[in-house]
Amino acid sequence: MRIVNLLKIAYRSLIKNKLRVLLTMLGIIIGVASVIAMLAIGQGSKQNIQASVASLGTNSVMIYPGSSTQGGVRMGAGSYSTLTKKDADAIVAKCEYVTDVSPVVQKSSQVIAGNQNWHTMVVGGLTQYFSIRNLTIGKGNMFSASDERTAAKVCVIGLTVSENLFGVNGDPVGQFIRINSIPFKVIGVLERKGQNSFGQDQDDIIIAPFSTVQKRMLSTIYLNSILASATSENDVDKAKEQITSIMRVQHKLTPANEDDFTVRSQADIANIFGSISKIMTILLACIAGISLIVGGIGIMNIMLVSVTERTREIGIRMAVGAKGRDVLIQFMIESVVISVLGGVIGIILGILVSFLVGKFGGWPVVITGTSIVLSFAFSSAVGIFFGWYPARKAASLNPIDALRYE
Amino acid sequence: MTNNQPLISVKDLAKSYKMGEMEFYAIKGVSLDIEKGAFAAIMGPSGSGKSTFMNILGCLDYPTKGSYFLDGSDVLKLSKNELAELRNRKIGFIFQSFNILARTSAIENVELPMLYNNSVTSKEGKVKAFNALKSVGLAERANHLPSQLSGGQQQRVAIARSLVNDPLVIMADEPTGNLDTRSSYEIMEIFQQLNDKGITIVMVTHELDIAQFARTNIMFRDGQIVSNSVVKDRKIASVELSKLPVVNPTEVLT
């Protein structure tokens, strides 16, 4: 009953000052809308990065040869040829946290097909290479274990290679290409994978059996890297540890020796990107939060002006029996209504803006329930917080002083 | 609370203001009893303390010293909230400058005290507010804004507002101060009707002819009561109104 009356009083005084209420609300509207839009953009880019990192295989582990030192000059990672197929075999035999392991040799080479030629990366790997890297065959077949045994001159090519050598509509399956003058039969084409998070074209690749590339093209016993996939995402760290100890034994390293190899996981890279996008989201949220606070100060400003301007009105209300508490609640309701209504309009506007950014800006946006709840709660809190002081000021007035105020 | 107790009982009431080092007394020890059903006019020159006294009687201001009993309760011992309740239920206050809310219709102004009264539902409130407006002759103007009403009409809205919670006493601080003679007499007509129904009225005025509508006149000078007398030739507002010449202002101008 009482609160209904106070709501009625607050409603009547708000409706009499529509423009002022609207302008005050604008601060909150913009604050809430920007919080939602910024968080949606931040969240969207985070998920985008996560998705592209995940496409590389989140549980894959890579082993690279370590750096070599020649006369005091360190040559950088991968400069030292220490990895051999025996290392890969040892990992397969001893590490219980990995499912697939593939030794990798690679060389960038000139490729010729008919009157077309193209420069691309030729990778030699086992059949497991495909599953570790999440590669699927779009057309034709993958090479088999017997191709590996016989070092068959077959290969699977990426779409970029296919389009450059055989045209957009050409069918390369069954055709021959020459890599370093060695003819290879194309037996399959990879499904499109697009760019990875570094902007590299993942379709610009030729994959051939490990033994073929190692023996027929490179004639080397050393590997460029070993790829492995952990049993699950959670086991990546354990797999890394175990691989490290296996490799140390394999390379007969004493505790005094440094590792002559590097073990890295896709998760490490994912973490870096995750923290970058987290920082970005926090930054955006901070900017949006500041605008919310500015909006709140706007409410306080208007409410303070309103208290001064309406001192006589407060006096009249008190003279006819309003208690200090009634005046306090009236002003509180006014400021809370402004901020809550502003919050609701802000949420609608924020969703609309995020949607438009997603549609016309080509930026992925994800509106989360948390951001809506958060910004709404915050805007209401702002209303209560910044409405309190002016309301209390109004409530503490003496009726006669308020009535005499000019 | 017994029936023979006066409605308003004030003893040795004093009110002082600090003006720098000096202490200035607006009221210097006033004692006064006002019975139920009285119609008292408080008179006096400007600065005699009559308005200050009225504000204290209306529970809008606090005295510095003395005691004040209203309807048996010790007003000076009540909390702020209890005072607000007292103003709401027992006192109807009318100001010289009307003090009705601008941009708020007449009926909503009259409803105002009932919004702060829990015992009145909003439906009852509407009916009571309309009846109060009707009793002051403003039924057709219920939805007019103060800016669309004349001074006399605005004061009648204020009277309706003071009546709406069925107060024990109506206190009016120079209710006709801003009005012309005809409007003033109309207000007095309403006051006399209310008083005949048994409502106690205390009114401050500095106009002698207005004071003659009351039953008793109390004279203030320099913050003290100098006389408290029954009005001998009491005027009756309805009679006085009929005596007023009906003047069409356009005739005077031409």
XYZ file of C-alpha atoms in Angstrom:
660
model
C 0.000 0.000 0.000
C 2.588 2.493 1.118
C 5.106 1.461 -1.517
C 2.405 1.590 -4.186
C 1.720 5.196 -3.200
C 5.402 6.058 -3.291
C 5.707 4.446 -6.709
C 2.757 6.551 -7.809
C 4.377 9.719 -6.433
C 7.677 8.928 -8.149
C 5.913 8.070 -11.401
C 3.994 11.357 -11.351
C 7.106 13.426 -10.817
C 9.072 11.537 -13.477
C 6.345 11.876 -16.082
C 6.336 15.643 -15.520
C 9.995 15.906 -16.545
C 10.179 13.593 -19.550
C 13.013 15.324 -21.357
C 15.213 15.646 -18.301
C 14.617 12.002 -17.401
C 15.436 10.929 -20.944
C 18.692 12.897 -21.037
C 19.747 11.478 -17.691
C 18.905 8.019 -18.883
C 21.055 8.533 -21.962
C 24.198 8.258 -19.867
C 23.147 4.893 -18.518
C 21.845 3.721 -21.895
C 25.172 4.428 -23.580
C 27.091 2.889 -20.671
C 25.141 -0.356 -20.635
C 24.983 -0.622 -24.419
C 28.742 -0.167 -24.712
C 29.428 -2.732 -21.988
C 27.328 -5.295 -23.806
C 28.668 -4.472 -27.263
C 32.299 -4.406 -26.115
C 32.002 -7.673 -24.230
C 30.231 -9.246 -27.195
C 33.027 -8.160 -29.533
C 35.712 -9.276 -27.096
C 34.042 -12.610 -26.491
C 33.511 -13.102 -30.201
C 37.164 -12.562 -31.079
C 38.200 -14.824 -28.209
C 36.047 -17.654 -29.511
C 37.276 -17.003 -33.029
C 40.898 -17.341 -31.938
C 40.116 -20.406 -29.871
C 38.383 -22.020 -32.817
C 41.279 -21.371 -35.194
C 43.815 -22.615 -32.653
C 41.675 -25.678 -32.035
C 41.634 -26.401 -35.774
C 45.379 -27.065 -35.491
C 44.596 -29.749 -32.951
C 44.578 -28.646 -29.344
C 46.174 -31.815 -28.031
C 49.060 -31.991 -30.467
C 52.622 -31.964 -29.179
C 55.593 -30.965 -31.358
C 59.204 -31.971 -30.832
C 61.804 -29.843 -32.601
C 65.552 -30.329 -32.710
C 67.450 -28.005 -30.383
C 69.827 -25.232 -31.250
C 73.391 -25.955 -32.162
C 76.443 -24.004 -31.171
C 79.270 -23.649 -33.660
C 82.297 -21.909 -32.222
C 80.246 -19.998 -29.688
C 77.641 -18.914 -32.221
C 74.199 -20.247 -31.356
C 72.271 -21.158 -34.451
C 68.669 -21.046 -33.208
C 66.020 -23.682 -32.782
C 65.956 -26.390 -35.401
C 69.474 -25.727 -36.593
C 70.859 -28.841 -35.042
C 69.939 -32.171 -36.563
C 69.361 -34.379 -33.563
C 66.000 -36.001 -34.201
C 65.840 -39.321 -35.951
C 63.101 -41.799 -36.684
C 64.413 -43.866 -33.758
C 63.342 -41.074 -31.421
C 59.849 -41.200 -32.860
C 59.787 -44.976 -32.477
C 60.935 -44.641 -28.867
C 58.140 -42.230 -28.109
C 55.610 -44.621 -29.659
C 57.003 -47.475 -27.597
C 57.419 -45.757 -24.222
C 55.066 -42.806 -23.889
C 51.670 -43.772 -22.569
C 50.093 -40.335 -22.954
C 50.299 -40.145 -26.728
C 48.088 -41.852 -29.255
C 49.586 -40.963 -32.636
C 53.169 -40.146 -33.457
C 54.605 -39.176 -36.799
C 58.134 -38.205 -37.756
C 58.149 -35.265 -40.125
C 60.562 -34.291 -42.852
C 59.863 -31.361 -45.073
C 61.373 -29.318 -47.819
C 60.024 -26.491 -49.852
C 60.277 -27.452 -53.486
C 59.311 -26.497 -57.009
C 56.429 -28.613 -58.285
C 55.548 -29.073 -61.943
C 52.393 -30.448 -63.513
C 52.004 -30.213 -67.303
C 52.793 -26.623 -68.248
C 52.120 -25.243 -64.756
C 54.516 -24.959 -61.851
C 54.254 -23.893 -58.223
C 56.501 -23.569 -55.195
C 55.228 -25.222 -52.055
C 56.114 -27.160 -48.923
C 56.493 -30.895 -49.354
C 55.960 -32.781 -46.102
C 56.810 -36.401 -45.488
C 54.826 -38.027 -42.700
C 53.126 -41.216 -41.623
C 49.398 -41.781 -42.020
C 49.070 -40.599 -38.374
C 50.187 -37.153 -39.533
C 46.690 -36.542 -40.880
C 44.881 -37.340 -37.640
C 47.342 -35.341 -35.518
C 46.865 -32.248 -37.637
C 43.114 -32.721 -38.077
C 43.481 -33.079 -41.846
C 40.774 -34.796 -43.839
C 40.739 -35.985 -47.415
C 38.199 -34.189 -49.614
C 38.679 -36.141 -52.837
C 40.494 -39.407 -53.582
C 42.367 -41.397 -50.931
C 45.046 -41.131 -48.298
C 48.259 -43.088 -48.798
C 48.443 -46.414 -46.979
C 50.926 -48.171 -44.691
C 52.138 -50.230 -47.640
C 52.893 -47.028 -49.578
C 55.024 -46.076 -46.580
C 56.811 -49.442 -46.580
C 57.549 -49.325 -50.280
C 58.339 -45.609 -50.356
C 55.713 -45.272 -53.052
C 55.801 -42.131 -55.164
C 52.301 -40.990 -54.233
C 51.106 -37.795 -52.617
C 48.107 -35.903 -51.255
C 47.915 -32.227 -52.191
C 46.231 -29.190 -50.623
C 43.568 -27.189 -52.428
C 45.823 -24.208 -53.092
C 48.351 -26.459 -54.811
C 45.573 -28.176 -56.740
C 44.110 -24.885 -57.954
C 47.494 -23.564 -59.036
C 48.558 -26.672 -60.907
C 45.274 -28.004 -62.261
C 42.960 -24.971 -62.262
C 39.973 -24.284 -60.045
C 37.802 -26.951 -61.651
C 40.508 -29.449 -62.534
C 40.555 -32.942 -61.032
C 44.099 -33.745 -59.916
C 43.340 -37.225 -58.550
C 45.203 -39.802 -60.669
C 47.381 -37.183 -62.382
C 51.157 -36.935 -62.048
C 53.203 -34.068 -60.708
C 56.978 -33.753 -60.619
C 58.692 -32.729 -57.418
C 62.398 -32.149 -57.869
C 62.086 -34.078 -61.145
C 60.642 -37.091 -59.337
C 57.170 -37.978 -60.641
C 54.537 -38.400 -57.925
C 51.017 -39.689 -58.455
C 48.327 -37.519 -56.833
C 45.993 -39.864 -54.999
C 43.996 -37.388 -52.920
C 43.135 -33.761 -52.274
C 42.783 -32.319 -48.748
C 39.616 -30.655 -47.567
C 39.885 -26.875 -47.335
C 41.383 -25.773 -44.019
C 41.855 -22.045 -44.608
C 44.347 -19.805 -42.877
C 45.672 -20.553 -39.441
C 45.841 -17.931 -36.704
C 49.172 -16.664 -38.036
C 47.690 -16.032 -41.469
C 49.466 -18.986 -43.054
C 47.651 -20.787 -45.843
C 47.215 -24.312 -44.548
C 46.104 -25.574 -47.966
C 49.433 -24.762 -49.613
C 50.983 -28.155 -48.878
C 51.883 -31.498 -50.400
C 51.993 -34.550 -48.150
C 53.800 -37.713 -49.205
C 54.760 -40.897 -47.313
C 57.577 -40.310 -44.831
C 59.924 -42.884 -46.358
C 59.401 -41.519 -49.870
C 60.375 -37.983 -48.929
C 63.158 -39.057 -46.589
C 64.836 -41.546 -48.880
C 63.957 -40.476 -52.417
C 63.960 -36.668 -52.007
C 66.179 -35.743 -49.092
C 68.385 -38.788 -48.430
C 68.797 -37.921 -44.775
C 68.285 -39.698 -41.486
C 67.463 -36.527 -39.576
C 63.946 -35.245 -39.030
C 62.610 -31.712 -39.113
C 60.247 -32.481 -36.263
C 58.189 -35.148 -34.585
C 54.458 -34.612 -34.262
C 52.434 -36.410 -31.637
C 48.958 -36.114 -30.209
C 48.258 -36.524 -26.525
C 45.532 -38.865 -25.359
C 43.472 -35.872 -24.283
C 43.801 -32.134 -23.839
C 44.383 -32.610 -20.114
C 47.227 -35.043 -20.737
C 49.210 -32.633 -22.905
C 51.431 -31.506 -20.031
C 52.083 -35.061 -18.829
C 52.842 -36.115 -22.387
C 55.316 -33.243 -22.715
C 57.092 -34.264 -19.513
C 57.273 -37.908 -20.465
C 58.472 -37.171 -23.984
C 61.183 -34.935 -22.558
C 62.494 -37.684 -20.275
C 62.283 -40.308 -23.014
C 64.179 -38.046 -25.384
C 66.850 -37.315 -22.791
C 67.432 -41.017 -22.327
C 67.345 -41.546 -26.088
C 69.977 -38.848 -26.648
C 72.058 -40.059 -23.682
C 72.038 -36.669 -22.017
C 73.464 -36.346 -18.525
C 71.753 -33.995 -16.023
C 74.483 -31.456 -16.782
C 73.533 -31.324 -20.452
C 70.848 -29.050 -21.786
C 68.043 -30.500 -23.860
C 69.064 -30.737 -27.491
C 65.416 -30.607 -28.506
C 62.314 -28.576 -27.727
C 58.897 -29.912 -26.866
C 56.016 -27.562 -27.529
C 52.288 -28.013 -27.524
C 49.468 -26.363 -29.356
C 47.970 -25.611 -25.974
C 50.913 -23.267 -25.225
C 50.050 -21.257 -28.282
C 46.358 -21.356 -27.457
C 47.150 -20.045 -23.980
C 49.055 -17.095 -25.345
C 46.180 -16.157 -27.609
C 43.718 -16.762 -24.811
C 45.517 -14.343 -22.525
C 45.807 -11.742 -25.279
C 42.096 -11.794 -25.952
C 41.404 -11.792 -22.216
C 43.416 -8.607 -21.819
C 41.552 -7.110 -24.745
C 38.181 -8.019 -23.244
C 39.138 -6.567 -19.871
C 40.335 -3.399 -21.558
C 37.101 -3.021 -23.478
C 35.046 -3.748 -20.373
C 37.007 -1.101 -18.449
C 36.290 1.540 -21.048
C 32.631 0.585 -21.032
C 32.571 0.520 -17.233
C 33.972 4.047 -17.103
C 31.174 5.256 -19.333
C 28.705 3.572 -16.963
C 30.192 5.420 -14.000
C 30.034 8.683 -15.933
C 26.378 7.901 -16.566
C 25.898 7.325 -12.852
C 27.466 10.669 -12.015
C 25.013 12.164 -14.504
C 22.193 10.672 -12.460
C 23.623 12.090 -9.259
C 24.045 15.504 -10.882
C 20.442 15.593 -12.073
C 19.107 14.275 -8.785
C 21.060 16.885 -6.825
C 19.791 19.668 -9.077
C 16.363 18.181 -8.756
C 16.526 18.184 -4.962
C 17.533 21.847 -4.908
C 14.976 22.784 -7.508
C 12.253 20.894 -5.709
C 13.082 21.968 -2.159
C 9.724 23.762 -1.915
C 7.935 20.703 -3.209
C 9.661 18.624 -0.543
C 8.551 21.192 2.034
C 4.964 20.965 0.850
C 5.064 17.180 0.973
C 6.461 17.263 4.494
C 3.856 19.842 5.587
C 1.054 17.503 4.541
C 2.603 14.563 6.358
C 5.444 13.043 4.321
C 8.091 11.523 6.573
C 11.783 11.878 5.831
C 11.755 8.235 4.824
C 8.947 8.829 2.316
C 10.907 11.603 0.626
C 14.047 9.441 0.654
C 12.250 6.524 -0.949
C 10.581 8.765 -3.505
C 13.911 10.133 -4.691
C 15.508 6.682 -4.569
C 12.702 5.243 -6.680
C 13.142 8.061 -9.167
C 16.852 7.420 -9.588
C 16.459 3.634 -9.641
C 13.686 3.867 -12.232
C 15.915 6.071 -14.373
C 18.842 3.683 -14.126
C 16.840 0.459 -14.481
C 14.842 1.780 -17.413
C 18.077 3.122 -18.907
C 19.625 -0.308 -18.290
C 16.839 -2.113 -20.140
C 16.995 0.271 -23.095
C 20.799 -0.012 -22.995
C 20.629 -3.804 -23.145
C 18.347 -3.684 -26.178
C 20.573 -1.107 -27.843
C 23.724 -3.068 -26.955
C 22.351 -6.261 -28.493
C 21.322 -4.304 -31.569
C 24.762 -2.692 -31.917
C 26.563 -6.036 -31.463
C 24.289 -7.565 -34.054
C 25.029 -4.760 -36.517
C 28.776 -5.001 -35.873
C 28.544 -8.729 -36.494
C 26.541 -8.278 -39.643
C 28.239 -5.324 -41.334
C 31.635 -5.274 -39.661
C 32.251 -8.944 -40.370
C 33.448 -9.266 -36.782
C 32.329 -12.291 -34.838
C 30.198 -11.257 -31.828
C 28.968 -13.416 -29.000
C 26.437 -11.884 -26.606
C 26.626 -13.736 -23.315
C 23.961 -13.817 -20.628
C 26.638 -12.911 -18.098
C 27.393 -9.601 -19.771
C 23.695 -8.701 -19.815
C 23.171 -9.624 -16.179
C 26.422 -7.915 -15.197
C 25.731 -4.622 -16.924
C 22.134 -4.569 -15.737
C 23.131 -5.238 -12.145
C 25.856 -2.617 -12.400
C 23.540 0.034 -13.812
C 20.985 -0.616 -11.072
C 23.728 -0.400 -8.480
C 24.884 2.881 -10.016
C 21.342 4.213 -9.708
C 21.086 3.229 -6.067
C 24.579 4.426 -5.220
C 24.342 7.808 -6.928
C 20.702 8.333 -5.982
C 21.337 7.783 -2.296
C 23.176 11.003 -1.494
C 20.715 13.434 -3.104
C 17.780 11.468 -1.692
C 19.207 11.601 1.809
C 19.876 15.297 1.414
C 16.225 15.823 0.509
C 14.979 13.675 3.363
C 17.001 15.469 6.025
C 15.496 18.871 5.263
C 13.418 20.592 7.942
C 9.870 21.224 6.710
C 9.912 24.930 7.531
C 13.342 25.482 5.937
C 12.232 23.631 2.829
C 9.045 25.702 2.612
C 10.902 28.981 2.997
C 13.422 28.054 0.301
C 13.249 30.301 -2.741
C -7.271 12.858 27.205
C -10.482 14.186 28.559
C -13.171 16.172 26.827
C -12.767 19.320 28.845
C -9.072 19.526 27.987
C -8.295 22.263 25.456
C -7.375 21.034 21.966
C -4.308 23.233 21.859
C -2.437 24.133 25.009
C 0.749 26.193 24.881
C 2.773 27.291 27.895
C 5.676 29.747 28.055
C 6.552 29.131 24.446
C 9.651 30.955 23.218
C 11.552 30.896 19.974
C 14.883 32.542 19.405
C 17.155 32.946 16.412
C 20.862 33.452 16.606
C 21.954 36.451 14.564
C 25.698 36.354 14.893
C 26.498 37.090 18.538
C 23.020 38.389 19.307
C 20.130 36.174 20.278
C 16.880 37.486 18.868
C 13.572 36.329 20.334
C 10.695 36.045 17.863
C 8.376 34.744 20.569
C 8.905 35.626 24.196
C 6.939 33.299 26.435
C 3.465 32.780 25.028
C 0.768 30.825 26.878
C -2.499 30.065 25.155
C -5.355 27.554 25.233
C -7.605 26.986 22.255
C -10.751 24.935 22.810
C -12.319 22.491 20.410
C -14.600 24.189 17.919
C -12.921 27.574 18.258
C -12.309 29.961 15.381
C -9.402 32.114 16.490
C -7.776 34.878 14.478
C -4.233 35.777 15.483
C -3.511 39.399 14.630
C -0.551 41.654 14.912
C 1.837 43.825 12.946
C 4.635 42.428 10.812
C 7.427 40.925 12.869
C 5.242 40.399 15.904
C 5.968 36.672 15.821
C 2.523 35.532 14.793
C 3.681 33.516 11.776
C 6.474 31.889 13.742
C 3.946 30.953 16.406
C 1.681 29.519 13.726
C 4.476 27.406 12.270
C 5.167 25.974 15.700
C 1.467 25.236 16.211
C 1.477 23.514 12.799
C 4.414 21.313 13.862
C 6.527 22.730 11.044
C 8.962 24.495 13.339
C 10.314 23.871 16.841
C 10.218 26.264 19.786
C 13.330 26.979 21.808
C 11.502 26.746 25.123
C 8.107 25.954 26.548
C 5.533 23.232 26.137
C 2.932 22.443 23.521
C 0.115 19.911 23.861
C -2.047 19.109 20.865
C -5.059 16.893 21.453
C -3.468 15.590 24.626
C -0.089 14.615 23.163
C 3.146 16.353 24.068
C 4.223 17.572 20.642
C 7.748 18.516 21.675
C 8.517 14.962 22.749
C 7.490 13.407 19.429
C 10.019 12.127 16.918
C 10.282 13.565 13.419
C 8.238 10.697 12.009
C 5.548 11.042 14.661
C 5.355 14.757 13.906
C 4.903 13.954 10.218
C 2.065 11.637 11.133
C 0.535 14.338 13.312
C 0.681 16.860 10.467
C -0.873 14.255 8.223
C -3.795 13.192 10.430
C -4.646 16.008 12.811
C -3.583 19.272 11.211
C -4.584 20.909 7.952
C -2.188 23.732 7.147
C -3.022 26.550 4.728
C -0.321 28.959 3.541
C -0.416 32.512 2.321
C 1.320 31.480 -0.891
C -0.985 28.480 -1.366
C 1.927 26.019 -1.663
C 0.244 23.619 -4.011
C 2.369 21.569 -6.402
C 2.779 23.161 -9.815
C 2.194 21.045 -12.909
C -0.024 18.812 -10.797
C -3.785 18.806 -11.265
C -6.093 20.088 -8.521
C -7.369 16.617 -7.680
C -3.842 15.174 -7.446
C -2.864 18.019 -5.144
C -5.793 17.219 -2.894
C -4.919 13.507 -2.984
C -1.388 14.264 -1.792
C -1.899 13.940 2.002
C -3.674 10.615 1.536
C -0.713 9.179 -0.355
C 1.139 9.451 2.934
C -1.717 7.902 4.889
C -1.748 4.125 4.991
C -5.319 3.789 6.147
C -6.754 5.261 2.944
C -6.901 3.108 -0.176
C -6.254 4.784 -3.492
C -9.908 4.362 -4.530
C -11.177 5.928 -1.305
C -8.589 8.643 -1.753
C -9.921 9.600 -5.177
C -13.499 9.813 -3.873
C -12.490 11.777 -0.780
C -10.364 14.171 -2.821
C -13.219 14.801 -5.221
C -15.683 15.378 -2.367
C -13.256 17.807 -0.729
C -12.926 19.738 -3.987
C -16.710 19.726 -4.321
C -17.100 21.186 -0.827
C -14.950 24.167 -1.829
C -16.853 24.551 -5.111
C -14.161 23.300 -7.489
C -15.708 20.012 -8.651
C -15.629 21.055 -12.321
C -11.988 22.097 -12.104
C -10.652 18.898 -10.601
C -8.340 18.235 -13.533
C -7.124 21.798 -13.992
C -3.502 22.662 -13.322
C -2.705 25.393 -10.754
C -1.599 27.675 -13.601
C -5.127 27.434 -15.012
C -6.713 28.504 -11.707
C -7.115 31.944 -10.126
C -5.484 32.764 -6.802
C -8.744 32.278 -4.929
C -9.287 28.944 -6.631
C -5.735 27.831 -5.830
C -6.310 28.708 -2.177
C -9.516 26.687 -2.252
C -7.532 23.716 -3.616
C -5.187 24.170 -0.641
C -8.202 24.225 1.710
C -9.561 21.057 0.109
C -6.147 19.468 0.627
C -6.110 20.471 4.300
C -9.595 19.013 4.786
C -9.129 15.723 3.073
C -7.692 13.742 5.986
C -10.472 15.008 8.339
C -8.148 17.030 10.597
C -8.960 18.171 14.134
C -7.713 21.655 13.430
C -7.104 23.816 10.388
C -4.260 26.264 10.683
C -4.108 29.055 8.182
C -1.208 31.468 7.869
C -2.565 34.615 6.221
C -4.840 32.606 3.917
C -6.235 35.753 2.295
C -2.978 37.680 2.126
C -2.628 37.226 -1.618
C -6.296 37.529 -2.520
C -8.741 40.295 -3.422
C -11.721 41.118 -1.208
C -14.250 38.913 -2.951
C -11.978 35.845 -2.976
C -11.054 36.537 0.641
C -14.676 36.617 1.670
C -15.304 33.417 -0.237
C -12.509 31.744 1.695
C -13.974 33.070 4.923
C -17.370 31.704 3.930
C -15.805 28.241 3.613
C -14.024 28.651 6.962
C -17.233 29.639 8.720
C -19.073 26.670 7.199
C -16.307 24.329 8.353
C -16.290 25.888 11.812
C -20.070 25.476 12.061
C -19.490 21.764 11.410
C -17.233 21.688 14.461
C -13.765 21.977 12.949
C -11.380 24.139 14.976
C -9.726 26.897 12.980
C -6.691 28.981 13.903
C -5.894 31.721 11.451
C -3.195 34.366 11.240
C -4.143 37.602 9.549
C -3.199 41.246 9.676
C -6.434 42.421 8.077
C -9.004 43.648 10.564
C -12.031 42.903 8.396
C -10.884 39.301 7.907
C -10.321 38.884 11.640
C -13.928 39.886 12.239
C -15.100 36.634 10.663
C -13.502 34.676 13.523
C -15.029 34.072 16.925
C -12.040 35.277 18.963
C -9.169 37.646 18.178
C -5.716 37.209 19.679
C -3.378 40.208 19.393
C 0.371 39.740 19.135
C 2.959 42.415 19.656
C 6.722 41.946 19.978
C 6.416 38.189 20.427
C 3.842 38.348 23.170
C 0.069 38.141 23.382
C -1.348 41.518 24.347
C -5.043 40.655 24.206
C -7.392 37.727 23.669
C -10.958 38.838 23.128
C -14.241 37.570 21.735
C -15.295 39.311 18.522
C -18.300 41.512 19.253
C -19.822 42.259 15.865
C -18.923 39.019 14.152
C -19.312 39.202 10.394
C -21.047 36.456 8.493
C -19.293 35.851 5.155
C -22.366 34.909 3.142
C -24.029 38.179 4.182
C -20.921 40.252 3.437
C -20.546 38.625 0.026
C -24.057 39.612 -0.979
C -23.279 43.208 0.063
C -20.277 43.442 -2.226
C -21.052 45.393 -5.378
C -21.016 43.250 -8.483
C -18.685 45.160 -10.703
C -17.953 44.307 -14.257
C -14.400 45.545 -14.714
C -14.978 46.455 -18.371
C -17.665 48.953 -17.296
C -15.264 50.705 -14.979
C -12.639 51.005 -17.657
C -14.940 52.584 -20.269
